[in-house]
């Protein structure tokens, strides 16, 4: 059985999947990278993917899920700091990205250092989008191990900087002629990308076990009577969230159709309609997300327990069926 972990994008709401993952480690007594054959992430999910699989000097996971969760509380406020000066200079994000990437880059350097993609302890797949060629971009450990150029085997700091370059929030990452932005523009939920990659890596395997972690869903139910006469101004704010939510829900539908049953689990919290944005790192919102995540873990006690038992017992059974992944990285898996 091939075990796959997929983690959605969602900014500071990465606290939610980090809480679930800390519970996985607590119940199994194993690090996340030992529970899954493939870990995929978009945006904040990419942060988690990299930090969960970066090795220490002894070849063991450098960070536990609980430590990564704490990092959101420690650094979130600084990364998403809204200074009055920058707000004026960027016209509130209308003229330039809302945030400078410098604080994020310092944090990534602190936690990821000079580690490269090929060094991750478990296969990871992290999404980005290349604006220079209009193609999806997949950072993959397996590709990095056989292609050693700076674009093929980048630093993990570069991988994460690319996948978190959400348009209007952070500027893109320029890397060897490529202009990379947040993979959430096409795969806010990377579960289907992860499944396709796993099928390529393990063509002889017949059983796949997928755990998909969301970062919270805001439901805005609007009847036609309310939006019938909406124009560009009315749609400008909700359209982005609408498209991301719809895309994620579509992937969930596809995964249930492809795998379904007991081998596919999706954890997604419902947030209040008035919940703040993915960049709200205020103490109030962080506490709220913390409570929501802990309550969700408690409510899903039985489901998590079943998943942990399966992962603890079956991890490693797929290694003998693995073959070399196809040698490409761009618009196809």
Coordinates of N, CA and C in Angstrom, one line a residue, residues 5-168:
X5 N 0.1 11.8 1.7 CA -0.4 13.0 2.5 C -0.5 14.2 1.6
X6 N -1.6 14.8 1.5 CA -1.8 16.1 0.8 C -2.2 17.2 1.7
X7 N -1.6 18.4 1.6 CA -1.9 19.5 2.4 C -2.2 20.7 1.6
X8 N -3.4 21.3 1.8 CA -3.9 22.4 1.1 C -3.1 23.7 1.4
X9 N -3.3 24.7 0.5 CA -2.8 26.0 0.8 C -3.8 26.8 1.7
X10 N -3.3 27.9 2.3 CA -4.2 28.6 3.1 C -3.5 29.6 4.1
X11 N -2.3 30.0 3.8 CA -1.7 31.0 4.7 C -1.5 30.6 6.1
X12 N -1.9 31.5 7.0 CA -1.7 31.3 8.4 C -2.6 30.2 8.9
X13 N -3.6 29.8 8.1 CA -4.5 28.7 8.5 C -3.8 27.3 8.4
X14 N -2.5 27.3 8.0 CA -1.7 26.1 8.1 C -1.6 25.6 9.5
X15 N -2.0 26.4 10.5 CA -2.1 25.9 11.9 C -3.0 24.7 11.9
X16 N -4.1 24.7 11.1 CA -5.1 23.6 11.2 C -4.5 22.3 10.8
X17 N -3.9 22.1 9.6 CA -3.3 20.8 9.3 C -2.1 20.5 10.2
X18 N -1.4 21.5 10.6 CA -0.3 21.2 11.5 C -0.8 20.6 12.8
X19 N -1.9 21.0 13.3 CA -2.5 20.4 14.5 C -2.9 19.0 14.3
X20 N -3.5 18.7 13.1 CA -3.8 17.3 12.8 C -2.5 16.4 12.8
X21 N -1.5 16.9 12.1 CA -0.3 16.2 12.0 C 0.4 15.9 13.3
X22 N 0.4 16.9 14.2 CA 0.9 16.7 15.5 C 0.2 15.6 16.2
X23 N -1.1 15.5 16.0 CA -1.9 14.4 16.6 C -1.5 13.1 16.0
X24 N -1.2 13.0 14.7 CA -0.8 11.8 14.0 C 0.5 11.3 14.7
X25 N 1.4 12.2 14.9 CA 2.7 11.9 15.5 C 2.6 11.4 16.9
X26 N 1.7 12.1 17.6 CA 1.5 11.7 19.0 C 0.9 10.3 19.2
X27 N -0.1 10.0 18.3 CA -0.7 8.7 18.4 C 0.1 7.5 17.8
X28 N 0.9 7.8 16.8 CA 1.7 6.7 16.2 C 3.1 6.5 16.9
X29 N 3.5 7.6 17.5 CA 4.9 7.6 18.0 C 5.9 7.7 16.9
X30 N 5.5 8.1 15.7 CA 6.4 8.2 14.6 C 6.3 9.5 13.9
X31 N 7.4 10.0 13.3 CA 7.4 11.3 12.6 C 6.5 11.1 11.3
X32 N 5.9 12.2 10.9 CA 5.1 12.2 9.7 C 5.8 11.6 8.5
X33 N 7.1 12.0 8.3 CA 7.8 11.5 7.1 C 8.0 10.0 7.1
X34 N 7.8 9.3 8.3 CA 7.9 7.9 8.3 C 6.6 7.2 8.1
X35 N 5.5 8.0 8.1 CA 4.2 7.5 7.9 C 3.7 7.5 6.5
X36 N 4.3 8.3 5.7 CA 3.8 8.5 4.3 C 4.9 8.2 3.3
X37 N 4.6 7.7 2.1 CA 5.5 7.5 1.0 C 5.7 8.7 0.2
X38 N 4.7 9.6 0.2 CA 4.7 10.9 -0.6 C 3.9 11.9 0.2
X39 N 4.5 13.1 0.3 CA 3.9 14.2 1.0 C 3.8 15.4 -0.1
X40 N 2.6 15.9 -0.3 CA 2.4 17.0 -1.3 C 1.8 18.2 -0.6
X41 N 2.3 19.4 -1.0 CA 1.8 20.6 -0.4 C 1.7 21.7 -1.4
X42 N 0.8 22.6 -1.2 CA 0.7 23.9 -1.9 C 0.7 25.0 -0.9
X43 N 1.5 26.0 -1.2 CA 1.6 27.2 -0.3 C 2.0 26.9 1.1
X44 N 1.1 27.1 2.1 CA 1.4 26.8 3.4 C 1.6 25.3 3.6
X45 N 0.9 24.5 2.7 CA 1.1 23.1 2.7 C 2.5 22.7 2.2
X46 N 3.1 23.6 1.4 CA 4.5 23.4 1.0 C 5.5 23.7 2.1
X47 N 5.1 24.6 2.9 CA 6.0 24.9 4.1 C 6.0 23.6 5.0
X48 N 4.8 23.1 5.2 CA 4.7 21.9 6.1 C 5.5 20.7 5.4
X49 N 5.3 20.5 4.1 CA 6.0 19.4 3.4 C 7.5 19.5 3.6
X50 N 8.0 20.7 3.4 CA 9.5 20.8 3.5 C 10.0 20.6 4.9
X51 N 9.3 21.3 5.9 CA 9.8 21.2 7.3 C 9.6 19.8 7.9
X52 N 8.6 19.1 7.4 CA 8.4 17.7 7.9 C 9.4 16.7 7.5
X53 N 10.1 17.1 6.3 CA 11.0 16.1 5.7 C 12.4 16.5 5.7
X54 N 12.8 17.7 6.2 CA 14.2 18.1 6.2 C 14.9 17.3 7.3
X55 N 16.1 16.8 6.9 CA 16.9 16.0 7.9 C 17.7 16.9 8.8
X56 N 18.0 16.3 10.0 CA 19.0 16.9 10.8 C 20.4 16.3 10.5
X57 N 21.4 16.6 11.3 CA 22.7 16.1 11.0 C 22.8 14.6 11.2
X58 N 21.8 14.0 11.9 CA 21.8 12.5 12.1 C 20.9 11.8 11.1
X59 N 20.4 12.5 10.1 CA 19.5 11.8 9.2 C 18.1 11.6 9.7
X60 N 17.7 12.3 10.7 CA 16.4 12.1 11.3 C 15.6 13.4 11.0
X61 N 14.3 13.4 11.1 CA 13.5 14.6 10.9 C 14.0 15.7 11.9
X62 N 14.2 16.9 11.3 CA 14.7 18.0 12.1 C 13.7 18.6 13.0
X63 N 12.4 18.6 12.5 CA 11.3 19.2 13.3 C 10.2 18.2 13.4
X64 N 9.5 18.3 14.6 CA 8.3 17.5 14.8 C 7.1 18.4 14.3
X65 N 6.0 17.8 14.1 CA 4.8 18.5 13.6 C 4.4 19.6 14.7
X66 N 4.6 19.2 16.0 CA 4.3 20.2 17.0 C 5.2 21.4 17.0
X67 N 6.5 21.2 16.7 CA 7.4 22.3 16.6 C 7.0 23.2 15.4
X68 N 6.6 22.6 14.3 CA 6.2 23.4 13.1 C 5.0 24.2 13.4
X69 N 4.1 23.5 14.1 CA 2.9 24.2 14.5 C 3.2 25.5 15.4
X70 N 4.1 25.3 16.3 CA 4.5 26.4 17.1 C 5.2 27.5 16.3
X71 N 5.8 27.2 15.2 CA 6.5 28.2 14.4 C 5.5 29.1 13.7
X72 N 4.3 28.6 13.5 CA 3.2 29.5 12.9 C 2.9 30.6 14.0
X73 N 2.8 30.2 15.2 CA 2.5 31.2 16.2 C 3.7 32.2 16.5
X74 N 4.9 31.6 16.3 CA 6.1 32.5 16.6 C 6.3 33.5 15.5
X75 N 6.1 33.1 14.2 CA 6.5 33.9 13.1 C 5.4 34.5 12.3
X76 N 4.2 34.0 12.5 CA 3.1 34.4 11.7 C 2.8 35.9 11.7
X77 N 2.9 36.5 12.9 CA 2.6 38.0 13.0 C 3.7 38.8 12.3
X78 N 4.9 38.4 12.3 CA 6.0 39.1 11.6 C 5.9 39.0 10.1
X79 N 5.6 37.8 9.6 CA 5.5 37.5 8.2 C 4.3 38.3 7.6
X80 N 3.2 38.3 8.3 CA 2.0 39.1 7.8 C 1.8 40.4 8.5
X81 N 2.9 41.1 8.7 CA 2.9 42.4 9.4 C 2.4 43.5 8.4
X82 N 1.4 44.2 8.8 CA 0.9 45.3 7.9 C 1.3 46.6 8.5
X83 N 2.4 47.1 7.9 CA 2.8 48.5 8.4 C 2.1 49.5 7.6
X84 N 1.9 50.6 8.3 CA 1.1 51.8 7.7 C 1.9 52.3 6.5
X85 N 3.2 52.4 6.6 CA 4.0 52.9 5.5 C 3.9 52.0 4.2
X86 N 4.0 50.7 4.4 CA 3.9 49.8 3.2 C 2.4 49.8 2.7
X87 N 1.4 49.9 3.5 CA 0.1 50.0 3.1 C -0.2 51.2 2.2
X88 N 0.5 52.3 2.6 CA 0.3 53.5 1.8 C 1.1 53.4 0.5
X89 N 2.3 52.8 0.6 CA 3.2 52.7 -0.6 C 2.6 51.8 -1.7
X90 N 1.9 50.7 -1.2 CA 1.3 49.7 -2.1 C -0.1 50.0 -2.4
X91 N -0.7 51.1 -1.9 CA -2.1 51.4 -2.0 C -2.9 50.2 -1.6
X92 N -2.6 49.7 -0.4 CA -3.3 48.5 0.1 C -3.2 47.3 -0.7
X93 N -2.1 47.2 -1.5 CA -2.0 46.0 -2.4 C -2.4 46.2 -3.8
X94 N -3.0 47.4 -4.1 CA -3.4 47.6 -5.5 C -2.3 47.9 -6.4
X95 N -1.2 48.5 -5.9 CA -0.1 48.9 -6.8 C 1.1 47.9 -6.7
X96 N 1.3 47.3 -5.6 CA 2.3 46.3 -5.4 C 1.9 45.2 -4.4
X97 N 2.7 44.1 -4.3 CA 2.3 43.1 -3.3 C 2.1 43.7 -1.9
X98 N 1.2 43.2 -1.1 CA 0.9 43.7 0.2 C 2.1 43.6 1.2
X99 N 2.8 42.4 1.0 CA 3.9 42.2 2.0 C 5.3 42.1 1.3
X100 N 6.3 42.5 2.1 CA 7.6 42.3 1.7 C 8.0 40.8 2.0
X101 N 8.8 40.2 1.1 CA 9.1 38.8 1.3 C 10.3 38.6 2.3
X102 N 10.9 39.7 2.8 CA 12.1 39.6 3.5 C 12.0 38.8 4.8
X103 N 10.9 39.1 5.6 CA 10.7 38.4 6.8 C 10.5 36.9 6.6
X104 N 9.7 36.6 5.6 CA 9.4 35.2 5.2 C 10.8 34.5 4.8
X105 N 11.6 35.2 4.0 CA 12.8 34.6 3.6 C 13.8 34.4 4.7
X106 N 13.8 35.3 5.7 CA 14.7 35.1 6.9 C 14.2 33.9 7.7
X107 N 12.9 33.7 7.8 CA 12.4 32.6 8.6 C 12.7 31.3 7.9
X108 N 12.6 31.3 6.5 CA 12.9 30.1 5.8 C 14.4 29.7 5.9
X109 N 15.2 30.7 5.8 CA 16.7 30.5 6.0 C 17.0 29.9 7.4
X110 N 16.3 30.4 8.4 CA 16.5 29.9 9.7 C 16.1 28.5 9.9
X111 N 15.0 28.1 9.3 CA 14.5 26.7 9.5 C 15.0 25.7 8.5
X112 N 15.3 26.1 7.2 CA 15.6 25.2 6.2 C 17.1 25.3 5.7
X113 N 17.7 26.4 6.1 CA 19.2 26.5 5.8 C 19.5 26.3 4.4
X114 N 20.6 25.5 4.2 CA 21.1 25.2 2.8 C 20.7 23.9 2.3
X115 N 19.7 23.3 2.9 CA 19.3 21.9 2.4 C 18.6 22.0 1.1
X116 N 18.9 21.1 0.2 CA 18.3 21.0 -1.1 C 17.2 20.0 -1.2
X117 N 16.5 20.1 -2.3 CA 15.3 19.3 -2.5 C 15.6 17.8 -2.5
X118 N 16.7 17.4 -3.1 CA 17.0 16.0 -3.2 C 17.3 15.3 -1.8
X119 N 17.5 16.2 -0.8 CA 17.8 15.7 0.5 C 16.7 15.3 1.4
X120 N 15.4 15.6 1.0 CA 14.3 15.3 1.9 C 14.2 13.9 2.3
X121 N 13.7 13.6 3.5 CA 13.7 12.2 4.0 C 12.6 11.4 3.3
X122 N 11.6 12.0 2.8 CA 10.5 11.4 2.1 C 10.2 12.1 0.8
X123 N 9.8 11.4 -0.2 CA 9.4 12.1 -1.5 C 8.4 13.2 -1.2
X124 N 8.7 14.4 -1.7 CA 7.7 15.5 -1.6 C 7.4 16.0 -3.0
X125 N 6.2 16.6 -3.1 CA 5.8 17.3 -4.3 C 5.2 18.6 -3.9
X126 N 5.8 19.7 -4.3 CA 5.4 21.0 -4.0 C 5.0 21.8 -5.2
X127 N 3.9 22.4 -5.2 CA 3.4 23.1 -6.5 C 3.7 24.5 -6.5
X128 N 3.9 25.0 -7.8 CA 4.1 26.4 -8.1 C 3.6 26.6 -9.5
X129 N 3.6 27.8 -10.0 CA 3.1 28.1 -11.3 C 4.1 29.1 -12.0
X130 N 4.6 28.7 -13.2 CA 5.6 29.5 -13.9 C 4.8 30.5 -14.8
X131 N 4.9 31.8 -14.4 CA 4.2 32.8 -15.2 C 5.0 33.0 -16.5
X132 N 6.3 32.7 -16.5 CA 7.1 33.0 -17.8 C 6.7 32.0 -18.9
X133 N 6.2 30.8 -18.5 CA 5.8 29.9 -19.6 C 4.4 29.4 -19.5
X134 N 3.6 30.0 -18.5 CA 2.2 29.6 -18.3 C 2.0 28.1 -18.1
X135 N 2.9 27.6 -17.3 CA 2.7 26.1 -17.0 C 2.8 25.8 -15.5
X136 N 2.1 24.8 -15.0 CA 2.2 24.4 -13.7 C 3.7 23.9 -13.4
X137 N 4.1 24.0 -12.2 CA 5.5 23.6 -11.9 C 5.5 22.7 -10.7
X138 N 6.1 21.6 -10.8 CA 6.1 20.6 -9.6 C 7.6 20.4 -9.2
X139 N 7.8 20.8 -7.9 CA 9.1 20.5 -7.3 C 9.0 19.1 -6.7
X140 N 9.9 18.2 -7.2 CA 9.8 16.8 -6.7 C 11.1 16.2 -6.3
X141 N 11.1 15.6 -5.2 CA 12.4 15.0 -4.7 C 13.0 14.0 -5.7
X142 N 12.2 13.2 -6.3 CA 12.7 12.1 -7.2 C 13.3 12.8 -8.4
X143 N 12.8 13.9 -8.9 CA 13.4 14.6 -10.1 C 14.7 15.2 -9.7
X144 N 14.7 15.8 -8.5 CA 15.9 16.5 -8.0 C 17.1 15.5 -7.8
X145 N 16.8 14.2 -7.5 CA 17.8 13.3 -7.3 C 18.5 12.8 -8.5
X146 N 17.9 13.1 -9.7 CA 18.5 12.6 -11.0 C 18.8 13.8 -11.9
X147 N 18.5 15.0 -11.4 CA 18.8 16.2 -12.2 C 19.4 17.3 -11.2
X148 N 20.6 17.7 -11.5 CA 21.3 18.4 -10.4 C 21.6 19.9 -10.7
X149 N 20.8 20.4 -11.7 CA 21.0 21.9 -11.9 C 20.3 22.7 -10.8
X150 N 20.6 24.0 -10.8 CA 20.0 24.9 -9.8 C 18.5 25.0 -9.9
X151 N 17.9 24.8 -11.1 CA 16.5 24.8 -11.2 C 15.8 23.4 -10.9
X152 N 16.6 22.4 -11.1 CA 16.1 21.0 -10.9 C 16.2 20.6 -9.5
X153 N 17.2 21.0 -8.8 CA 17.5 20.7 -7.4 C 17.7 21.9 -6.6
X154 N 16.7 22.7 -6.4 CA 16.9 24.0 -5.7 C 16.9 23.8 -4.2
X155 N 17.3 24.9 -3.6 CA 17.3 24.9 -2.1 C 15.8 24.8 -1.7
X156 N 15.6 24.2 -0.5 CA 14.2 24.1 0.0 C 13.7 25.5 0.3
X157 N 14.5 26.4 0.6 CA 14.1 27.8 0.9 C 13.5 28.4 -0.4
X158 N 14.1 28.0 -1.6 CA 13.5 28.5 -2.9 C 12.2 27.8 -3.2
X159 N 12.1 26.5 -2.9 CA 10.9 25.8 -3.2 C 9.7 26.4 -2.4
X160 N 10.0 26.6 -1.1 CA 8.9 27.2 -0.3 C 8.6 28.6 -0.7
X161 N 9.6 29.4 -1.0 CA 9.4 30.8 -1.4 C 8.5 30.8 -2.6
X162 N 8.7 29.9 -3.5 CA 7.9 29.9 -4.8 C 6.5 29.5 -4.5
X163 N 6.3 28.4 -3.7 CA 4.9 28.0 -3.5 C 4.1 28.9 -2.6
X164 N 4.8 29.8 -1.9 CA 4.0 30.7 -1.0 C 3.9 32.1 -1.7
X165 N 4.3 32.3 -2.9 CA 4.3 33.6 -3.6 C 2.9 33.9 -4.1
X166 N 1.9 34.0 -3.2 CA 0.5 34.2 -3.5 C 0.4 35.6 -4.2
X167 N -0.2 35.6 -5.4 CA -0.4 36.9 -6.1 C -1.1 37.9 -5.2
X168 N -0.7 39.1 -5.2 CA -1.1 40.3 -4.4 C -0.6 40.3 -3.0

